[in-house]
mmCIF file with all atom_site columns, C-alpha atoms in Angstrom:
data_model
loop_
_atom_site.group_PDB
_atom_site.id
_atom_site.type_symbol
_atom_site.label_atom_id
_atom_site.label_alt_id
_atom_site.label_comp_id
_atom_site.label_asym_id
_atom_site.label_entity_id
_atom_site.label_seq_id
_atom_site.pdbx_PDB_ins_code
_atom_site.Cartn_x
_atom_site.Cartn_y
_atom_site.Cartn_z
_atom_site.occupancy
_atom_site.B_iso_or_equiv
_atom_site.pdbx_formal_charge
_atom_site.auth_seq_id
_atom_site.auth_comp_id
_atom_site.auth_asym_id
_atom_site.auth_atom_id
_atom_site.pdbx_PDB_model_num
ATOM 1   C CA . UNK A 1 1   ? 54.681  102.141 142.976 1.00 50.00 ? 1   UNK A CA 1
ATOM 2   C CA . UNK A 1 2   ? 54.221  100.986 139.364 1.00 55.00 ? 2   UNK A CA 1
ATOM 3   C CA . UNK A 1 3   ? 53.056  104.308 137.981 1.00 57.00 ? 3   UNK A CA 1
ATOM 4   C CA . UNK A 1 4   ? 55.622  107.009 137.196 1.00 56.00 ? 4   UNK A CA 1
ATOM 5   C CA . UNK A 1 5   ? 54.860  110.394 138.672 1.00 56.00 ? 5   UNK A CA 1
ATOM 6   C CA . UNK A 1 6   ? 53.287  112.642 136.030 1.00 55.00 ? 6   UNK A CA 1
ATOM 7   C CA . UNK A 1 7   ? 55.895  115.459 136.284 1.00 54.00 ? 7   UNK A CA 1
ATOM 8   C CA . UNK A 1 8   ? 58.799  112.997 135.786 1.00 53.00 ? 8   UNK A CA 1
ATOM 9   C CA . UNK A 1 9   ? 57.227  111.728 132.574 1.00 52.00 ? 9   UNK A CA 1
ATOM 10  C CA . UNK A 1 10  ? 56.831  115.286 131.248 1.00 53.00 ? 10  UNK A CA 1
ATOM 11  C CA . UNK A 1 11  ? 60.433  116.107 132.170 1.00 57.00 ? 11  UNK A CA 1
ATOM 12  C CA . UNK A 1 12  ? 61.684  113.125 130.134 1.00 59.00 ? 12  UNK A CA 1
ATOM 13  C CA . UNK A 1 13  ? 59.429  114.088 127.213 1.00 56.00 ? 13  UNK A CA 1
ATOM 14  C CA . UNK A 1 14  ? 60.858  117.631 127.150 1.00 63.00 ? 14  UNK A CA 1
ATOM 15  C CA . UNK A 1 15  ? 64.310  116.104 126.649 1.00 67.00 ? 15  UNK A CA 1
ATOM 16  C CA . UNK A 1 16  ? 63.081  114.043 123.686 1.00 66.00 ? 16  UNK A CA 1
ATOM 17  C CA . UNK A 1 17  ? 63.732  116.820 121.112 1.00 68.00 ? 17  UNK A CA 1
ATOM 18  C CA . UNK A 1 18  ? 67.375  116.954 122.253 1.00 73.00 ? 18  UNK A CA 1
ATOM 19  C CA . UNK A 1 19  ? 67.688  113.188 121.931 1.00 67.00 ? 19  UNK A CA 1
ATOM 20  C CA . UNK A 1 20  ? 66.176  113.248 118.441 1.00 71.00 ? 20  UNK A CA 1
ATOM 21  C CA . UNK A 1 21  ? 68.508  116.103 117.409 1.00 69.00 ? 21  UNK A CA 1
ATOM 22  C CA . UNK A 1 22  ? 71.548  114.173 118.648 1.00 69.00 ? 22  UNK A CA 1
ATOM 23  C CA . UNK A 1 23  ? 70.423  111.048 116.752 1.00 67.00 ? 23  UNK A CA 1
ATOM 24  C CA . UNK A 1 24  ? 69.913  113.067 113.551 1.00 68.00 ? 24  UNK A CA 1
ATOM 25  C CA . UNK A 1 25  ? 73.315  114.763 113.906 1.00 66.00 ? 25  UNK A CA 1
ATOM 26  C CA . UNK A 1 26  ? 75.032  111.417 114.495 1.00 63.00 ? 26  UNK A CA 1
ATOM 27  C CA . UNK A 1 27  ? 73.293  109.995 111.432 1.00 62.00 ? 27  UNK A CA 1
ATOM 28  C CA . UNK A 1 28  ? 74.425  112.856 109.187 1.00 58.00 ? 28  UNK A CA 1
ATOM 29  C CA . UNK A 1 29  ? 77.976  112.882 110.534 1.00 56.00 ? 29  UNK A CA 1
ATOM 30  C CA . UNK A 1 30  ? 78.104  109.166 109.691 1.00 53.00 ? 30  UNK A CA 1
ATOM 31  C CA . UNK A 1 31  ? 76.966  109.936 106.149 1.00 50.00 ? 31  UNK A CA 1
ATOM 32  C CA . UNK A 1 32  ? 79.636  112.598 105.753 1.00 47.00 ? 32  UNK A CA 1
ATOM 33  C CA . UNK A 1 33  ? 82.344  110.196 106.890 1.00 46.00 ? 33  UNK A CA 1
ATOM 34  C CA . UNK A 1 34  ? 81.066  107.526 104.507 1.00 46.00 ? 34  UNK A CA 1
ATOM 35  C CA . UNK A 1 35  ? 81.157  110.042 101.624 1.00 59.00 ? 35  UNK A CA 1
ATOM 36  C CA . UNK A 1 36  ? 84.944  109.754 101.305 1.00 74.00 ? 36  UNK A CA 1
ATOM 37  C CA . UNK A 1 37  ? 85.406  107.204 98.561  1.00 84.00 ? 37  UNK A CA 1
ATOM 38  C CA . UNK A 1 38  ? 87.911  104.460 99.297  1.00 88.00 ? 38  UNK A CA 1
ATOM 39  C CA . UNK A 1 39  ? 90.073  103.238 96.436  1.00 91.00 ? 39  UNK A CA 1
ATOM 40  C CA . UNK A 1 40  ? 92.618  100.422 96.236  1.00 89.00 ? 40  UNK A CA 1
ATOM 41  C CA . UNK A 1 41  ? 95.707  102.018 94.640  1.00 92.00 ? 41  UNK A CA 1
ATOM 42  C CA . UNK A 1 42  ? 97.351  105.225 93.396  1.00 93.00 ? 42  UNK A CA 1
ATOM 43  C CA . UNK A 1 43  ? 96.167  104.864 89.779  1.00 93.00 ? 43  UNK A CA 1
ATOM 44  C CA . UNK A 1 44  ? 92.529  104.501 90.854  1.00 94.00 ? 44  UNK A CA 1
ATOM 45  C CA . UNK A 1 45  ? 93.037  107.382 93.310  1.00 95.00 ? 45  UNK A CA 1
ATOM 46  C CA . UNK A 1 46  ? 94.129  109.669 90.449  1.00 95.00 ? 46  UNK A CA 1
ATOM 47  C CA . UNK A 1 47  ? 91.155  108.631 88.300  1.00 95.00 ? 47  UNK A CA 1
ATOM 48  C CA . UNK A 1 48  ? 88.582  109.094 91.090  1.00 95.00 ? 48  UNK A CA 1
ATOM 49  C CA . UNK A 1 49  ? 90.041  112.408 92.317  1.00 96.00 ? 49  UNK A CA 1
ATOM 50  C CA . UNK A 1 50  ? 90.056  113.784 88.757  1.00 95.00 ? 50  UNK A CA 1
ATOM 51  C CA . UNK A 1 51  ? 86.454  112.731 88.219  1.00 95.00 ? 51  UNK A CA 1
ATOM 52  C CA . UNK A 1 52  ? 85.392  114.311 91.533  1.00 94.00 ? 52  UNK A CA 1
ATOM 53  C CA . UNK A 1 53  ? 87.166  117.587 90.695  1.00 94.00 ? 53  UNK A CA 1
ATOM 54  C CA . UNK A 1 54  ? 85.250  117.637 87.408  1.00 93.00 ? 54  UNK A CA 1
ATOM 55  C CA . UNK A 1 55  ? 81.883  116.677 88.928  1.00 92.00 ? 55  UNK A CA 1
ATOM 56  C CA . UNK A 1 56  ? 82.169  119.100 91.863  1.00 92.00 ? 56  UNK A CA 1
ATOM 57  C CA . UNK A 1 57  ? 82.966  122.166 89.759  1.00 92.00 ? 57  UNK A CA 1
ATOM 58  C CA . UNK A 1 58  ? 81.120  125.192 91.078  1.00 90.00 ? 58  UNK A CA 1
ATOM 59  C CA . UNK A 1 59  ? 81.590  127.227 87.895  1.00 86.00 ? 59  UNK A CA 1
ATOM 60  C CA . UNK A 1 60  ? 80.917  126.239 84.310  1.00 83.00 ? 60  UNK A CA 1
ATOM 61  C CA . UNK A 1 61  ? 83.559  128.138 82.354  1.00 87.00 ? 61  UNK A CA 1
ATOM 62  C CA . UNK A 1 62  ? 86.868  126.656 81.109  1.00 92.00 ? 62  UNK A CA 1
ATOM 63  C CA . UNK A 1 63  ? 89.870  126.574 83.451  1.00 91.00 ? 63  UNK A CA 1
ATOM 64  C CA . UNK A 1 64  ? 93.584  126.476 82.727  1.00 90.00 ? 64  UNK A CA 1
ATOM 65  C CA . UNK A 1 65  ? 94.703  124.170 85.526  1.00 90.00 ? 65  UNK A CA 1
ATOM 66  C CA . UNK A 1 66  ? 98.073  124.809 87.091  1.00 90.00 ? 66  UNK A CA 1
ATOM 67  C CA . UNK A 1 67  ? 99.198  121.920 89.288  1.00 91.00 ? 67  UNK A CA 1
ATOM 68  C CA . UNK A 1 68  ? 100.590 123.633 92.385  1.00 90.00 ? 68  UNK A CA 1
ATOM 69  C CA . UNK A 1 69  ? 101.237 121.240 95.301  1.00 92.00 ? 69  UNK A CA 1
ATOM 70  C CA . UNK A 1 70  ? 100.216 118.228 97.361  1.00 94.00 ? 70  UNK A CA 1
ATOM 71  C CA . UNK A 1 71  ? 101.750 118.298 100.842 1.00 94.00 ? 71  UNK A CA 1
ATOM 72  C CA . UNK A 1 72  ? 101.584 116.250 104.000 1.00 94.00 ? 72  UNK A CA 1
ATOM 73  C CA . UNK A 1 73  ? 98.806  117.705 106.188 1.00 94.00 ? 73  UNK A CA 1
ATOM 74  C CA . UNK A 1 74  ? 100.087 120.411 108.557 1.00 92.00 ? 74  UNK A CA 1
ATOM 75  C CA . UNK A 1 75  ? 103.449 120.751 106.787 1.00 92.00 ? 75  UNK A CA 1
ATOM 76  C CA . UNK A 1 76  ? 104.896 122.300 103.641 1.00 90.00 ? 76  UNK A CA 1
ATOM 77  C CA . UNK A 1 77  ? 106.630 118.994 102.870 1.00 91.00 ? 77  UNK A CA 1
ATOM 78  C CA . UNK A 1 78  ? 105.815 116.818 99.874  1.00 91.00 ? 78  UNK A CA 1
ATOM 79  C CA . UNK A 1 79  ? 106.870 113.246 99.047  1.00 93.00 ? 79  UNK A CA 1
ATOM 80  C CA . UNK A 1 80  ? 107.466 110.755 96.267  1.00 94.00 ? 80  UNK A CA 1
ATOM 81  C CA . UNK A 1 81  ? 103.828 109.655 96.751  1.00 94.00 ? 81  UNK A CA 1
ATOM 82  C CA . UNK A 1 82  ? 102.568 113.242 96.293  1.00 94.00 ? 82  UNK A CA 1
ATOM 83  C CA . UNK A 1 83  ? 104.657 113.914 93.161  1.00 93.00 ? 83  UNK A CA 1
ATOM 84  C CA . UNK A 1 84  ? 103.589 110.620 91.609  1.00 94.00 ? 84  UNK A CA 1
ATOM 85  C CA . UNK A 1 85  ? 99.894  111.177 92.392  1.00 95.00 ? 85  UNK A CA 1
ATOM 86  C CA . UNK A 1 86  ? 99.953  114.734 90.974  1.00 94.00 ? 86  UNK A CA 1
ATOM 87  C CA . UNK A 1 87  ? 101.635 113.408 87.814  1.00 94.00 ? 87  UNK A CA 1
ATOM 88  C CA . UNK A 1 88  ? 98.844  110.833 87.381  1.00 95.00 ? 88  UNK A CA 1
ATOM 89  C CA . UNK A 1 89  ? 96.114  113.435 88.088  1.00 95.00 ? 89  UNK A CA 1
ATOM 90  C CA . UNK A 1 90  ? 97.677  115.821 85.569  1.00 93.00 ? 90  UNK A CA 1
ATOM 91  C CA . UNK A 1 91  ? 97.499  113.007 82.988  1.00 94.00 ? 91  UNK A CA 1
ATOM 92  C CA . UNK A 1 92  ? 93.883  112.129 83.923  1.00 95.00 ? 92  UNK A CA 1
ATOM 93  C CA . UNK A 1 93  ? 92.661  115.755 83.769  1.00 94.00 ? 93  UNK A CA 1
ATOM 94  C CA . UNK A 1 94  ? 94.298  116.133 80.327  1.00 92.00 ? 94  UNK A CA 1
ATOM 95  C CA . UNK A 1 95  ? 92.066  113.408 78.888  1.00 94.00 ? 95  UNK A CA 1
ATOM 96  C CA . UNK A 1 96  ? 89.616  114.293 76.123  1.00 93.00 ? 96  UNK A CA 1
ATOM 97  C CA . UNK A 1 97  ? 86.521  113.848 78.335  1.00 93.00 ? 97  UNK A CA 1
ATOM 98  C CA . UNK A 1 98  ? 87.624  116.800 80.512  1.00 92.00 ? 98  UNK A CA 1
ATOM 99  C CA . UNK A 1 99  ? 88.826  119.147 77.713  1.00 90.00 ? 99  UNK A CA 1
ATOM 100 C CA . UNK A 1 100 ? 85.600  121.167 77.706  1.00 90.00 ? 100 UNK A CA 1
ATOM 101 C CA . UNK A 1 101 ? 86.233  122.545 81.199  1.00 91.00 ? 101 UNK A CA 1
ATOM 102 C CA . UNK A 1 102 ? 89.980  121.897 81.483  1.00 91.00 ? 102 UNK A CA 1
ATOM 103 C CA . UNK A 1 103 ? 91.477  122.921 78.099  1.00 89.00 ? 103 UNK A CA 1
ATOM 104 C CA . UNK A 1 104 ? 94.966  123.165 79.626  1.00 87.00 ? 104 UNK A CA 1
ATOM 105 C CA . UNK A 1 105 ? 96.498  121.152 82.482  1.00 88.00 ? 105 UNK A CA 1
ATOM 106 C CA . UNK A 1 106 ? 100.146 121.536 83.448  1.00 84.00 ? 106 UNK A CA 1
ATOM 107 C CA . UNK A 1 107 ? 102.618 122.089 86.233  1.00 81.00 ? 107 UNK A CA 1
ATOM 108 C CA . UNK A 1 108 ? 102.777 125.595 87.565  1.00 75.00 ? 108 UNK A CA 1
ATOM 109 C CA . UNK A 1 109 ? 105.863 127.380 86.290  1.00 68.00 ? 109 UNK A CA 1
ATOM 110 C CA . UNK A 1 110 ? 107.165 130.699 87.513  1.00 65.00 ? 110 UNK A CA 1
ATOM 111 C CA . UNK A 1 111 ? 109.060 133.470 85.819  1.00 67.00 ? 111 UNK A CA 1
ATOM 112 C CA . UNK A 1 112 ? 110.827 136.471 87.323  1.00 66.00 ? 112 UNK A CA 1
ATOM 113 C CA . UNK A 1 113 ? 110.244 139.476 85.039  1.00 64.00 ? 113 UNK A CA 1
ATOM 114 C CA . UNK A 1 114 ? 111.207 142.820 86.644  1.00 63.00 ? 114 UNK A CA 1
ATOM 115 C CA . UNK A 1 115 ? 111.800 141.086 90.027  1.00 61.00 ? 115 UNK A CA 1
ATOM 116 C CA . UNK A 1 116 ? 108.144 140.069 90.400  1.00 67.00 ? 116 UNK A CA 1
ATOM 117 C CA . UNK A 1 117 ? 107.391 136.350 90.488  1.00 64.00 ? 117 UNK A CA 1
ATOM 118 C CA . UNK A 1 118 ? 104.805 135.653 87.811  1.00 65.00 ? 118 UNK A CA 1
ATOM 119 C CA . UNK A 1 119 ? 102.836 132.519 86.933  1.00 69.00 ? 119 UNK A CA 1
ATOM 120 C CA . UNK A 1 120 ? 103.732 131.608 83.364  1.00 65.00 ? 120 UNK A CA 1
ATOM 121 C CA . UNK A 1 121 ? 101.132 130.280 80.912  1.00 67.00 ? 121 UNK A CA 1
ATOM 122 C CA . UNK A 1 122 ? 101.136 126.630 79.835  1.00 69.00 ? 122 UNK A CA 1
ATOM 123 C CA . UNK A 1 123 ? 101.948 125.964 76.153  1.00 67.00 ? 123 UNK A CA 1
ATOM 124 C CA . UNK A 1 124 ? 98.397  124.860 75.306  1.00 68.00 ? 124 UNK A CA 1
ATOM 125 C CA . UNK A 1 125 ? 96.652  127.495 77.428  1.00 66.00 ? 125 UNK A CA 1
ATOM 126 C CA . UNK A 1 126 ? 93.218  128.771 76.385  1.00 67.00 ? 126 UNK A CA 1
ATOM 127 C CA . UNK A 1 127 ? 93.323  132.580 76.452  1.00 73.00 ? 127 UNK A CA 1
ATOM 128 C CA . UNK A 1 128 ? 89.558  132.693 77.166  1.00 81.00 ? 128 UNK A CA 1
ATOM 129 C CA . UNK A 1 129 ? 89.826  130.426 80.228  1.00 83.00 ? 129 UNK A CA 1
ATOM 130 C CA . UNK A 1 130 ? 90.642  131.553 83.751  1.00 88.00 ? 130 UNK A CA 1
ATOM 131 C CA . UNK A 1 131 ? 93.497  130.092 85.797  1.00 89.00 ? 131 UNK A CA 1
ATOM 132 C CA . UNK A 1 132 ? 92.784  127.550 88.534  1.00 92.00 ? 132 UNK A CA 1
ATOM 133 C CA . UNK A 1 133 ? 95.395  126.099 90.861  1.00 93.00 ? 133 UNK A CA 1
ATOM 134 C CA . UNK A 1 134 ? 95.350  122.468 91.993  1.00 95.00 ? 134 UNK A CA 1
ATOM 135 C CA . UNK A 1 135 ? 96.520  121.991 95.560  1.00 95.00 ? 135 UNK A CA 1
ATOM 136 C CA . UNK A 1 136 ? 95.912  119.606 98.385  1.00 95.00 ? 136 UNK A CA 1
ATOM 137 C CA . UNK A 1 137 ? 97.024  117.713 101.436 1.00 95.00 ? 137 UNK A CA 1
ATOM 138 C CA . UNK A 1 138 ? 97.282  114.104 102.510 1.00 94.00 ? 138 UNK A CA 1
ATOM 139 C CA . UNK A 1 139 ? 97.485  112.448 105.915 1.00 94.00 ? 139 UNK A CA 1
ATOM 140 C CA . UNK A 1 140 ? 97.643  108.948 107.316 1.00 92.00 ? 140 UNK A CA 1
ATOM 141 C CA . UNK A 1 141 ? 94.670  107.946 109.484 1.00 89.00 ? 141 UNK A CA 1
ATOM 142 C CA . UNK A 1 142 ? 94.363  104.374 110.807 1.00 87.00 ? 142 UNK A CA 1
ATOM 143 C CA . UNK A 1 143 ? 96.296  102.624 107.997 1.00 91.00 ? 143 UNK A CA 1
ATOM 144 C CA . UNK A 1 144 ? 94.519  104.774 105.384 1.00 91.00 ? 144 UNK A CA 1
ATOM 145 C CA . UNK A 1 145 ? 95.949  107.675 103.405 1.00 93.00 ? 145 UNK A CA 1
ATOM 146 C CA . UNK A 1 146 ? 93.348  110.435 103.071 1.00 94.00 ? 146 UNK A CA 1
ATOM 147 C CA . UNK A 1 147 ? 93.924  112.801 100.134 1.00 95.00 ? 147 UNK A CA 1
ATOM 148 C CA . UNK A 1 148 ? 92.031  116.097 99.896  1.00 95.00 ? 148 UNK A CA 1
ATOM 149 C CA . UNK A 1 149 ? 92.370  118.237 96.780  1.00 96.00 ? 149 UNK A CA 1
ATOM 150 C CA . UNK A 1 150 ? 90.850  121.497 95.672  1.00 95.00 ? 150 UNK A CA 1
ATOM 151 C CA . UNK A 1 151 ? 90.891  123.756 92.668  1.00 95.00 ? 151 UNK A CA 1
ATOM 152 C CA . UNK A 1 152 ? 91.393  127.367 93.698  1.00 94.00 ? 152 UNK A CA 1
ATOM 153 C CA . UNK A 1 153 ? 90.702  130.386 91.499  1.00 91.00 ? 153 UNK A CA 1
ATOM 154 C CA . UNK A 1 154 ? 93.099  133.310 91.110  1.00 85.00 ? 154 UNK A CA 1
ATOM 155 C CA . UNK A 1 155 ? 91.134  135.065 93.867  1.00 88.00 ? 155 UNK A CA 1
ATOM 156 C CA . UNK A 1 156 ? 91.886  132.238 96.322  1.00 89.00 ? 156 UNK A CA 1
ATOM 157 C CA . UNK A 1 157 ? 88.309  130.931 96.382  1.00 92.00 ? 157 UNK A CA 1
ATOM 158 C CA . UNK A 1 158 ? 87.641  127.209 96.088  1.00 93.00 ? 158 UNK A CA 1
ATOM 159 C CA . UNK A 1 159 ? 86.140  126.152 92.738  1.00 94.00 ? 159 UNK A CA 1
ATOM 160 C CA . UNK A 1 160 ? 86.042  122.390 93.275  1.00 94.00 ? 160 UNK A CA 1
ATOM 161 C CA . UNK A 1 161 ? 86.969  119.727 95.834  1.00 95.00 ? 161 UNK A CA 1
ATOM 162 C CA . UNK A 1 162 ? 87.819  116.040 95.846  1.00 95.00 ? 162 UNK A CA 1
ATOM 163 C CA . UNK A 1 163 ? 88.630  113.534 98.578  1.00 95.00 ? 163 UNK A CA 1
ATOM 164 C CA . UNK A 1 164 ? 89.540  109.858 98.679  1.00 95.00 ? 164 UNK A CA 1
ATOM 165 C CA . UNK A 1 165 ? 91.154  107.417 101.028 1.00 93.00 ? 165 UNK A CA 1
ATOM 166 C CA . UNK A 1 166 ? 93.309  104.459 100.121 1.00 93.00 ? 166 UNK A CA 1
ATOM 167 C CA . UNK A 1 167 ? 94.943  101.807 102.265 1.00 93.00 ? 167 UNK A CA 1
ATOM 168 C CA . UNK A 1 168 ? 98.598  102.443 103.088 1.00 92.00 ? 168 UNK A CA 1
ATOM 169 C CA . UNK A 1 169 ? 99.194  98.966  101.593 1.00 91.00 ? 169 UNK A CA 1
ATOM 170 C CA . UNK A 1 170 ? 97.973  100.315 98.207  1.00 88.00 ? 170 UNK A CA 1
ATOM 171 C CA . UNK A 1 171 ? 100.614 103.069 98.181  1.00 90.00 ? 171 UNK A CA 1
ATOM 172 C CA . UNK A 1 172 ? 103.666 102.145 96.095  1.00 89.00 ? 172 UNK A CA 1
ATOM 173 C CA . UNK A 1 173 ? 105.659 105.360 96.716  1.00 86.00 ? 173 UNK A CA 1
ATOM 174 C CA . UNK A 1 174 ? 107.278 106.794 99.811  1.00 87.00 ? 174 UNK A CA 1
ATOM 175 C CA . UNK A 1 175 ? 104.822 108.834 101.946 1.00 83.00 ? 175 UNK A CA 1
ATOM 176 C CA . UNK A 1 176 ? 107.405 110.674 104.091 1.00 81.00 ? 176 UNK A CA 1
#
């Protein structure tokens, strides 16, 4: 019998929308994976992450950036790699091209007035700008280090995000 029964053909056709949906979802998930920019070394990583944080800003008023932490994903532990990368990002975000939105960039310092821990202002802080905290995680995935950063407002809401991956071979500092 060379002809397919009519009801079998209709049954297959009714599944077509599911097949198309799966293809579309696979396509978009591939695009999202490809969106993570790959860089060759830590210096380029700092430059690209800083640029992404600037470009992905969800608000347009100045921010006093307080560099909080970069930890290994799923832990509270940092590393020589993390400290070095944050140092480079702090330098990058302090550049003139970012001054309009990031008038002040510095490490987060704490004080203990009247037994309450308080975030202290940076020396060059803009009194009109709101505080934003830089934090992130990194993890090793298939010989790549994936770094995800975000700027968080005082209310805990995300203001900007950045993500890159770099080959483990491009990392000059200890990851553990």
